[in-house]
mmCIF file of C-alpha atoms in Angstrom:
data_model
loop_
_atom_site.group_PDB
_atom_site.id
_atom_site.type_symbol
_atom_site.label_atom_id
_atom_site.label_comp_id
_atom_site.label_asym_id
_atom_site.label_seq_id
_atom_site.Cartn_x
_atom_site.Cartn_y
_atom_site.Cartn_z
ATOM 1 C CA MET A 1 -54.700 22.309 6.365
ATOM 2 C CA THR A 2 -55.265 18.770 7.638
ATOM 3 C CA ARG A 3 -58.924 18.775 8.636
ATOM 4 C CA LEU A 4 -61.228 16.189 7.110
ATOM 5 C CA ASP A 5 -64.872 16.705 6.274
ATOM 6 C CA HIS A 6 -67.274 15.717 9.022
ATOM 7 C CA ALA A 7 -68.714 12.742 7.158
ATOM 8 C CA THR A 8 -65.198 11.287 6.908
ATOM 9 C CA TYR A 9 -64.583 11.815 10.633
ATOM 10 C CA LEU A 10 -67.815 9.946 11.290
ATOM 11 C CA ASP A 11 -66.751 7.082 9.006
ATOM 12 C CA HIS A 12 -63.492 6.767 10.942
ATOM 13 C CA LEU A 13 -65.274 6.915 14.301
ATOM 14 C CA ARG A 14 -67.605 4.144 13.210
ATOM 15 C CA ALA A 15 -64.893 1.942 11.679
ATOM 16 C CA ASP A 16 -62.221 2.320 14.364
ATOM 17 C CA SER A 17 -64.689 1.780 17.198
ATOM 18 C CA ALA A 18 -65.747 -1.461 15.507
ATOM 19 C CA ARG A 19 -62.126 -2.551 15.011
ATOM 20 C CA LEU A 20 -61.336 -1.841 18.659
ATOM 21 C CA ARG A 21 -64.272 -3.997 19.696
ATOM 22 C CA GLU A 22 -63.380 -6.747 17.231
ATOM 23 C CA ALA A 23 -59.813 -6.897 18.540
ATOM 24 C CA LEU A 24 -60.952 -7.304 22.143
ATOM 25 C CA THR A 25 -64.017 -9.514 21.731
ATOM 26 C CA THR A 26 -62.049 -12.721 22.317
ATOM 27 C CA ALA A 27 -59.188 -11.192 24.334
ATOM 28 C CA ASP A 28 -58.220 -12.167 27.859
ATOM 29 C CA PRO A 29 -60.116 -9.511 29.847
ATOM 30 C CA ASP A 30 -57.134 -9.223 32.188
ATOM 31 C CA ALA A 31 -54.584 -8.732 29.402
ATOM 32 C CA PRO A 32 -52.541 -5.565 30.062
ATOM 33 C CA VAL A 33 -52.777 -2.599 27.691
ATOM 34 C CA PRO A 34 -49.126 -1.809 26.825
ATOM 35 C CA ALA A 35 -49.464 1.972 26.480
ATOM 36 C CA CYS A 36 -51.785 2.425 29.483
ATOM 37 C CA PRO A 37 -50.123 1.057 32.643
ATOM 38 C CA GLY A 38 -52.635 -0.430 35.026
ATOM 39 C CA TRP A 39 -55.318 -0.904 32.373
ATOM 40 C CA THR A 40 -56.603 -4.282 31.219
ATOM 41 C CA ALA A 41 -58.425 -5.176 28.022
ATOM 42 C CA ALA A 42 -61.687 -4.961 29.961
ATOM 43 C CA ASP A 43 -60.734 -1.523 31.321
ATOM 44 C CA LEU A 44 -59.985 -0.271 27.801
ATOM 45 C CA LEU A 45 -63.368 -1.408 26.516
ATOM 46 C CA TRP A 46 -65.107 0.261 29.442
ATOM 47 C CA HIS A 47 -63.090 3.465 29.148
ATOM 48 C CA HIS A 48 -63.903 3.943 25.488
ATOM 49 C CA ALA A 49 -67.549 2.995 26.025
ATOM 50 C CA GLU A 50 -67.721 5.686 28.733
ATOM 51 C CA VAL A 51 -66.129 8.265 26.445
ATOM 52 C CA LEU A 52 -68.605 7.473 23.672
ATOM 53 C CA TRP A 53 -71.519 7.634 26.110
ATOM 54 C CA PHE A 54 -70.333 10.939 27.586
ATOM 55 C CA TRP A 55 -70.052 12.711 24.231
ATOM 56 C CA ASN A 56 -73.378 11.339 23.091
ATOM 57 C CA GLU A 57 -74.899 12.936 26.189
ATOM 58 C CA VAL A 58 -73.101 16.221 25.472
ATOM 59 C CA ILE A 59 -74.324 16.413 21.881
ATOM 60 C CA SER A 60 -77.824 15.234 22.797
ATOM 61 C CA ARG A 61 -78.064 18.003 25.423
ATOM 62 C CA ARG A 62 -76.507 20.718 23.258
ATOM 63 C CA PRO A 63 -75.864 23.548 23.856
ATOM 64 C CA GLY A 64 -75.933 22.705 27.552
ATOM 65 C CA GLY A 65 -73.017 21.244 29.471
ATOM 66 C CA PRO A 66 -72.069 17.658 30.195
ATOM 67 C CA PRO A 67 -74.314 15.366 32.251
ATOM 68 C CA GLU A 68 -74.076 15.623 36.011
ATOM 69 C CA ASP A 69 -75.441 12.137 36.654
ATOM 70 C CA GLY A 70 -73.345 8.993 36.330
ATOM 71 C CA ARG A 71 -73.689 6.461 33.583
ATOM 72 C CA ARG A 72 -74.961 2.900 33.700
ATOM 73 C CA GLU A 73 -73.283 0.223 35.786
ATOM 74 C CA ARG A 74 -70.213 -1.414 34.274
ATOM 75 C CA ALA A 75 -70.912 -4.883 32.901
ATOM 76 C CA GLY A 76 -69.335 -7.721 34.819
ATOM 77 C CA SER A 77 -68.166 -9.751 31.827
ATOM 78 C CA LEU A 78 -66.160 -9.106 28.684
ATOM 79 C CA ALA A 79 -69.183 -10.002 26.565
ATOM 80 C CA GLY A 80 -71.253 -7.474 28.489
ATOM 81 C CA LEU A 81 -68.601 -4.798 27.989
ATOM 82 C CA VAL A 82 -68.488 -5.523 24.262
ATOM 83 C CA GLU A 83 -72.267 -5.055 24.142
ATOM 84 C CA GLN A 84 -72.098 -1.800 26.129
ATOM 85 C CA HIS A 85 -69.363 -0.497 23.843
ATOM 86 C CA ALA A 86 -71.357 -1.372 20.714
ATOM 87 C CA GLU A 87 -74.446 0.385 22.089
ATOM 88 C CA SER A 88 -72.471 3.494 23.037
ATOM 89 C CA ALA A 89 -70.734 3.703 19.660
ATOM 90 C CA ALA A 90 -73.981 3.268 17.745
ATOM 91 C CA ALA A 91 -75.715 5.920 19.861
ATOM 92 C CA LEU A 92 -73.006 8.552 19.338
ATOM 93 C CA VAL A 93 -72.794 7.886 15.599
ATOM 94 C CA ALA A 94 -76.571 8.160 15.267
ATOM 95 C CA THR A 95 -76.640 11.416 17.249
ATOM 96 C CA LEU A 96 -73.848 12.971 15.187
ATOM 97 C CA GLU A 97 -75.516 11.894 11.933
ATOM 98 C CA GLN A 98 -78.469 14.091 12.871
ATOM 99 C CA ALA A 99 -76.419 17.056 14.130
ATOM 100 C CA ASP A 100 -75.098 20.105 12.306
ATOM 101 C CA PRO A 101 -71.323 20.371 12.960
ATOM 102 C CA ALA A 102 -71.662 24.157 13.140
ATOM 103 C CA GLU A 103 -74.159 24.061 16.003
ATOM 104 C CA PRO A 104 -72.922 25.241 19.407
ATOM 105 C CA ALA A 105 -72.081 22.482 21.866
ATOM 106 C CA TRP A 106 -70.063 22.245 25.065
ATOM 107 C CA SER A 107 -66.472 21.039 25.033
ATOM 108 C CA TRP A 108 -63.483 21.427 27.326
ATOM 109 C CA ALA A 109 -61.591 23.179 24.500
ATOM 110 C CA PRO A 110 -61.945 26.665 22.977
ATOM 111 C CA GLU A 111 -63.860 25.186 20.021
ATOM 112 C CA GLN A 112 -67.467 25.030 21.242
ATOM 113 C CA THR A 113 -69.236 23.319 18.359
ATOM 114 C CA VAL A 114 -70.584 19.913 17.478
ATOM 115 C CA GLY A 115 -67.747 19.724 14.951
ATOM 116 C CA PHE A 116 -65.247 19.461 17.810
ATOM 117 C CA THR A 117 -66.808 16.134 18.824
ATOM 118 C CA PHE A 118 -66.713 14.782 15.256
ATOM 119 C CA ARG A 119 -62.977 15.404 15.094
ATOM 120 C CA ARG A 120 -61.996 14.587 18.681
ATOM 121 C CA GLN A 121 -63.884 11.303 18.798
ATOM 122 C CA ALA A 122 -62.514 10.123 15.451
ATOM 123 C CA HIS A 123 -59.017 10.508 16.891
ATOM 124 C CA GLU A 124 -60.028 9.013 20.246
ATOM 125 C CA ALA A 125 -61.308 5.924 18.462
ATOM 126 C CA LEU A 126 -58.181 5.655 16.306
ATOM 127 C CA ILE A 127 -55.774 5.733 19.240
ATOM 128 C CA HIS A 128 -57.781 3.358 21.390
ATOM 129 C CA ARG A 129 -58.114 1.011 18.420
ATOM 130 C CA LEU A 130 -54.314 1.038 18.357
ATOM 131 C CA ASP A 131 -54.314 0.281 22.096
ATOM 132 C CA ALA A 132 -56.654 -2.644 21.535
ATOM 133 C CA GLU A 133 -54.510 -4.084 18.747
ATOM 134 C CA GLN A 134 -51.353 -3.746 20.818
ATOM 135 C CA THR A 135 -53.127 -5.545 23.670
ATOM 136 C CA VAL A 136 -53.716 -8.607 21.489
ATOM 137 C CA ASP A 137 -50.413 -8.243 19.580
ATOM 138 C CA VAL A 138 -51.967 -7.291 16.252
ATOM 139 C CA GLU A 139 -50.711 -4.524 13.994
ATOM 140 C CA SER A 140 -52.542 -2.729 11.218
ATOM 141 C CA VAL A 141 -51.946 0.472 9.303
ATOM 142 C CA LEU A 142 -53.242 3.795 10.589
ATOM 143 C CA ASP A 143 -54.947 5.858 7.910
ATOM 144 C CA PRO A 144 -52.272 8.427 6.943
ATOM 145 C CA VAL A 145 -54.699 11.278 6.240
ATOM 146 C CA LEU A 146 -56.459 10.854 9.595
ATOM 147 C CA ALA A 147 -53.090 10.427 11.317
ATOM 148 C CA ALA A 148 -51.812 13.677 9.765
ATOM 149 C CA ASP A 149 -54.812 15.469 11.216
ATOM 150 C CA GLY A 150 -54.111 13.646 14.461
ATOM 151 C CA VAL A 151 -50.662 15.252 14.623
ATOM 152 C CA ALA A 152 -52.225 18.666 14.025
ATOM 153 C CA GLU A 153 -54.915 18.043 16.653
ATOM 154 C CA LEU A 154 -52.323 17.023 19.216
ATOM 155 C CA LEU A 155 -50.483 20.295 18.715
ATOM 156 C CA GLU A 156 -53.495 22.607 18.604
ATOM 157 C CA VAL A 157 -55.789 20.869 21.113
ATOM 158 C CA MET A 158 -54.264 18.137 23.247
ATOM 159 C CA TYR A 159 -50.839 19.668 23.983
ATOM 160 C CA GLY A 160 -51.248 23.267 22.940
ATOM 161 C CA GLY A 161 -53.463 25.833 21.341
ATOM 162 C CA GLU A 162 -54.575 29.322 22.213
ATOM 163 C CA PRO A 163 -54.686 29.931 25.973
ATOM 164 C CA PRO A 164 -57.879 30.355 28.017
ATOM 165 C CA ALA A 165 -58.835 33.841 29.200
ATOM 166 C CA TRP A 166 -57.092 33.367 32.561
ATOM 167 C CA ALA A 167 -53.721 32.453 31.055
ATOM 168 C CA ARG A 168 -51.114 33.950 28.763
ATOM 169 C CA ILE A 169 -48.368 32.611 26.558
ATOM 170 C CA GLU A 170 -44.730 33.548 26.358
ATOM 171 C CA ALA A 171 -43.689 32.466 22.900
ATOM 172 C CA ALA A 172 -40.187 31.329 22.084
ATOM 173 C CA ASP A 173 -38.203 32.397 19.051
ATOM 174 C CA HIS A 174 -37.974 28.807 17.842
ATOM 175 C CA HIS A 175 -39.993 27.277 15.039
ATOM 176 C CA VAL A 176 -40.101 23.534 14.429
ATOM 177 C CA ARG A 177 -41.292 22.157 11.101
ATOM 178 C CA ILE A 178 -42.911 18.730 11.082
ATOM 179 C CA ASP A 179 -42.728 17.006 7.696
ATOM 180 C CA LEU A 180 -45.222 14.170 7.210
ATOM 181 C CA THR A 181 -43.655 12.106 4.463
ATOM 182 C CA ASP A 182 -46.646 9.911 3.617
ATOM 183 C CA THR A 183 -49.045 12.803 3.038
ATOM 184 C CA GLY A 184 -46.657 15.498 1.807
ATOM 185 C CA THR A 185 -47.881 17.802 4.581
ATOM 186 C CA SER A 186 -45.724 20.150 6.652
ATOM 187 C CA LEU A 187 -46.872 21.571 9.974
ATOM 188 C CA TRP A 188 -45.185 24.342 11.925
ATOM 189 C CA ALA A 189 -44.991 24.349 15.714
ATOM 190 C CA GLN A 190 -43.807 27.102 18.047
ATOM 191 C CA PRO A 191 -42.758 25.951 21.521
ATOM 192 C CA CYS A 192 -43.742 28.374 24.268
ATOM 193 C CA THR A 193 -44.612 28.711 27.962
ATOM 194 C CA LEU A 194 -48.137 28.799 29.400
ATOM 195 C CA LEU A 195 -48.542 31.024 32.444
ATOM 196 C CA GLY A 196 -51.589 31.578 34.650
ATOM 197 C CA THR A 197 -53.706 30.402 37.571
ATOM 198 C CA HIS A 198 -56.890 28.455 36.993
ATOM 199 C CA PRO A 199 -59.740 30.432 38.618
ATOM 200 C CA GLU A 200 -61.650 27.347 39.807
ATOM 201 C CA THR A 201 -58.965 24.867 40.815
ATOM 202 C CA GLY A 202 -56.272 27.335 41.838
ATOM 203 C CA ARG A 203 -53.745 25.320 39.853
ATOM 204 C CA VAL A 204 -50.765 27.409 38.797
ATOM 205 C CA TYR A 205 -49.492 26.888 35.257
ATOM 206 C CA ASP A 206 -45.906 27.731 34.407
ATOM 207 C CA GLY A 207 -44.668 25.185 31.959
ATOM 208 C CA PRO A 208 -44.082 24.114 28.368
ATOM 209 C CA HIS A 209 -46.786 24.610 25.777
ATOM 210 C CA VAL A 210 -46.910 24.597 21.994
ATOM 211 C CA LEU A 211 -48.753 26.474 19.263
ATOM 212 C CA LEU A 212 -49.595 25.181 15.811
ATOM 213 C CA VAL A 213 -48.734 28.140 13.579
ATOM 214 C CA GLY A 214 -48.595 29.054 9.926
ATOM 215 C CA ASP A 215 -45.419 29.004 7.880
ATOM 216 C CA PRO A 216 -43.369 31.869 9.355
ATOM 217 C CA GLY A 217 -41.651 32.438 6.036
ATOM 218 C CA GLY A 218 -38.150 31.570 7.151
ATOM 219 C CA ALA A 219 -36.002 28.516 7.727
ATOM 220 C CA PRO A 220 -37.036 26.285 10.654
ATOM 221 C CA ASP A 221 -34.822 26.004 13.716
ATOM 222 C CA ALA A 222 -35.440 22.275 13.729
ATOM 223 C CA VAL A 223 -37.186 19.696 11.578
ATOM 224 C CA ILE A 224 -39.006 16.514 12.606
ATOM 225 C CA THR A 225 -39.559 14.072 9.753
ATOM 226 C CA GLY A 226 -41.579 10.881 9.567
ATOM 227 C CA ARG A 227 -44.743 9.219 8.393
ATOM 228 C CA ALA A 228 -47.949 10.664 9.812
ATOM 229 C CA CYS A 229 -48.923 7.290 11.261
ATOM 230 C CA ASP A 230 -45.607 7.007 13.118
ATOM 231 C CA LEU A 231 -45.660 10.596 14.349
ATOM 232 C CA ASP A 232 -49.249 10.367 15.562
ATOM 233 C CA ALA A 233 -48.553 7.152 17.472
ATOM 234 C CA TRP A 234 -45.245 8.515 18.857
ATOM 235 C CA LEU A 235 -46.809 11.742 20.104
ATOM 236 C CA TRP A 236 -49.562 9.712 21.760
ATOM 237 C CA LYS A 237 -46.839 7.582 23.455
ATOM 238 C CA ARG A 238 -48.098 4.476 21.657
ATOM 239 C CA ARG A 239 -44.866 3.775 19.733
ATOM 240 C CA ASP A 240 -41.212 4.633 20.035
ATOM 241 C CA ARG A 241 -39.401 7.040 17.736
ATOM 242 C CA GLU A 242 -38.333 4.462 15.165
ATOM 243 C CA GLY A 243 -38.552 5.919 11.663
ATOM 244 C CA ILE A 244 -38.733 9.509 12.926
ATOM 245 C CA ALA A 245 -35.796 11.893 12.453
ATOM 246 C CA LEU A 246 -35.126 14.957 14.635
ATOM 247 C CA GLU A 247 -32.626 17.455 13.264
ATOM 248 C CA GLY A 248 -31.619 21.024 14.022
ATOM 249 C CA ASP A 249 -31.223 23.267 17.058
ATOM 250 C CA PRO A 250 -31.068 21.055 20.184
ATOM 251 C CA LEU A 251 -32.800 23.711 22.303
ATOM 252 C CA ALA A 252 -35.694 24.008 19.859
ATOM 253 C CA LEU A 253 -36.115 20.241 19.872
ATOM 254 C CA GLU A 254 -35.809 20.101 23.654
ATOM 255 C CA ARG A 255 -38.556 22.693 24.088
ATOM 256 C CA PHE A 256 -40.801 20.929 21.591
ATOM 257 C CA GLU A 257 -40.340 17.561 23.281
ATOM 258 C CA ALA A 258 -41.016 19.125 26.700
ATOM 259 C CA ALA A 259 -44.327 20.460 25.430
ATOM 260 C CA VAL A 260 -45.446 17.054 24.148
ATOM 261 C CA SER A 261 -44.042 14.992 27.024
ATOM 262 C CA PRO A 262 -47.159 14.381 29.219
ATOM 263 C CA ASP A 263 -48.837 11.009 28.825
ATOM 264 C CA LEU A 264 -52.313 10.961 27.300
ATOM 265 C CA ASP A 265 -54.961 8.302 27.956
#
């Protein structure tokens, strides 16, 4: 419903990576990043450069897994970090331009295609661009169409989605409708519980989860209303809930908020 074509994802990845870099080029390298406690402007540049480098390696090695070796040494100056970030962004964009989104490629999510990286990295760049602007006290508009897809991606990838083979889901009876007022889009979420034990780490899962579902054909138990840009930033813990309305069954809302409560870097 919300997905963009892959060329548009690539345009956003290119543009938002450049805007992130532009915002931080003359920043105090020690300036704190408001939404990422403990991070500085320099850390943010390095983090996103590493992410870009990592996914370029993944796509370049497709369909194999991620690289086992470490990446290059972190630059010791802000100017050096800006250069490393620019090189990493250009490399990933160039690799994706030559790749077929339908080709198989490793990811940590159920979707194992190159297309996953197009989408995921467009949203990664958008949110870290927002981090960069908040670091230097600048505000600009998030693209509403990309932000609407960002809300959907949060629900179906970052916070929820179909469980892995070693886990199962206990679905709740509640359905929450999310109305994105600036795009006219409505998404439906079903809070649930994820249960299982990870076979490699031994970690036991027994906690809130969420599924992005189709219109169930009945009235929602609760409704969340707001602009896509505000909802995307709120769910990513980059803004407060100003301009977003939550109405309906308190338990449905409580279960939804529990599922989207963990912080995301």
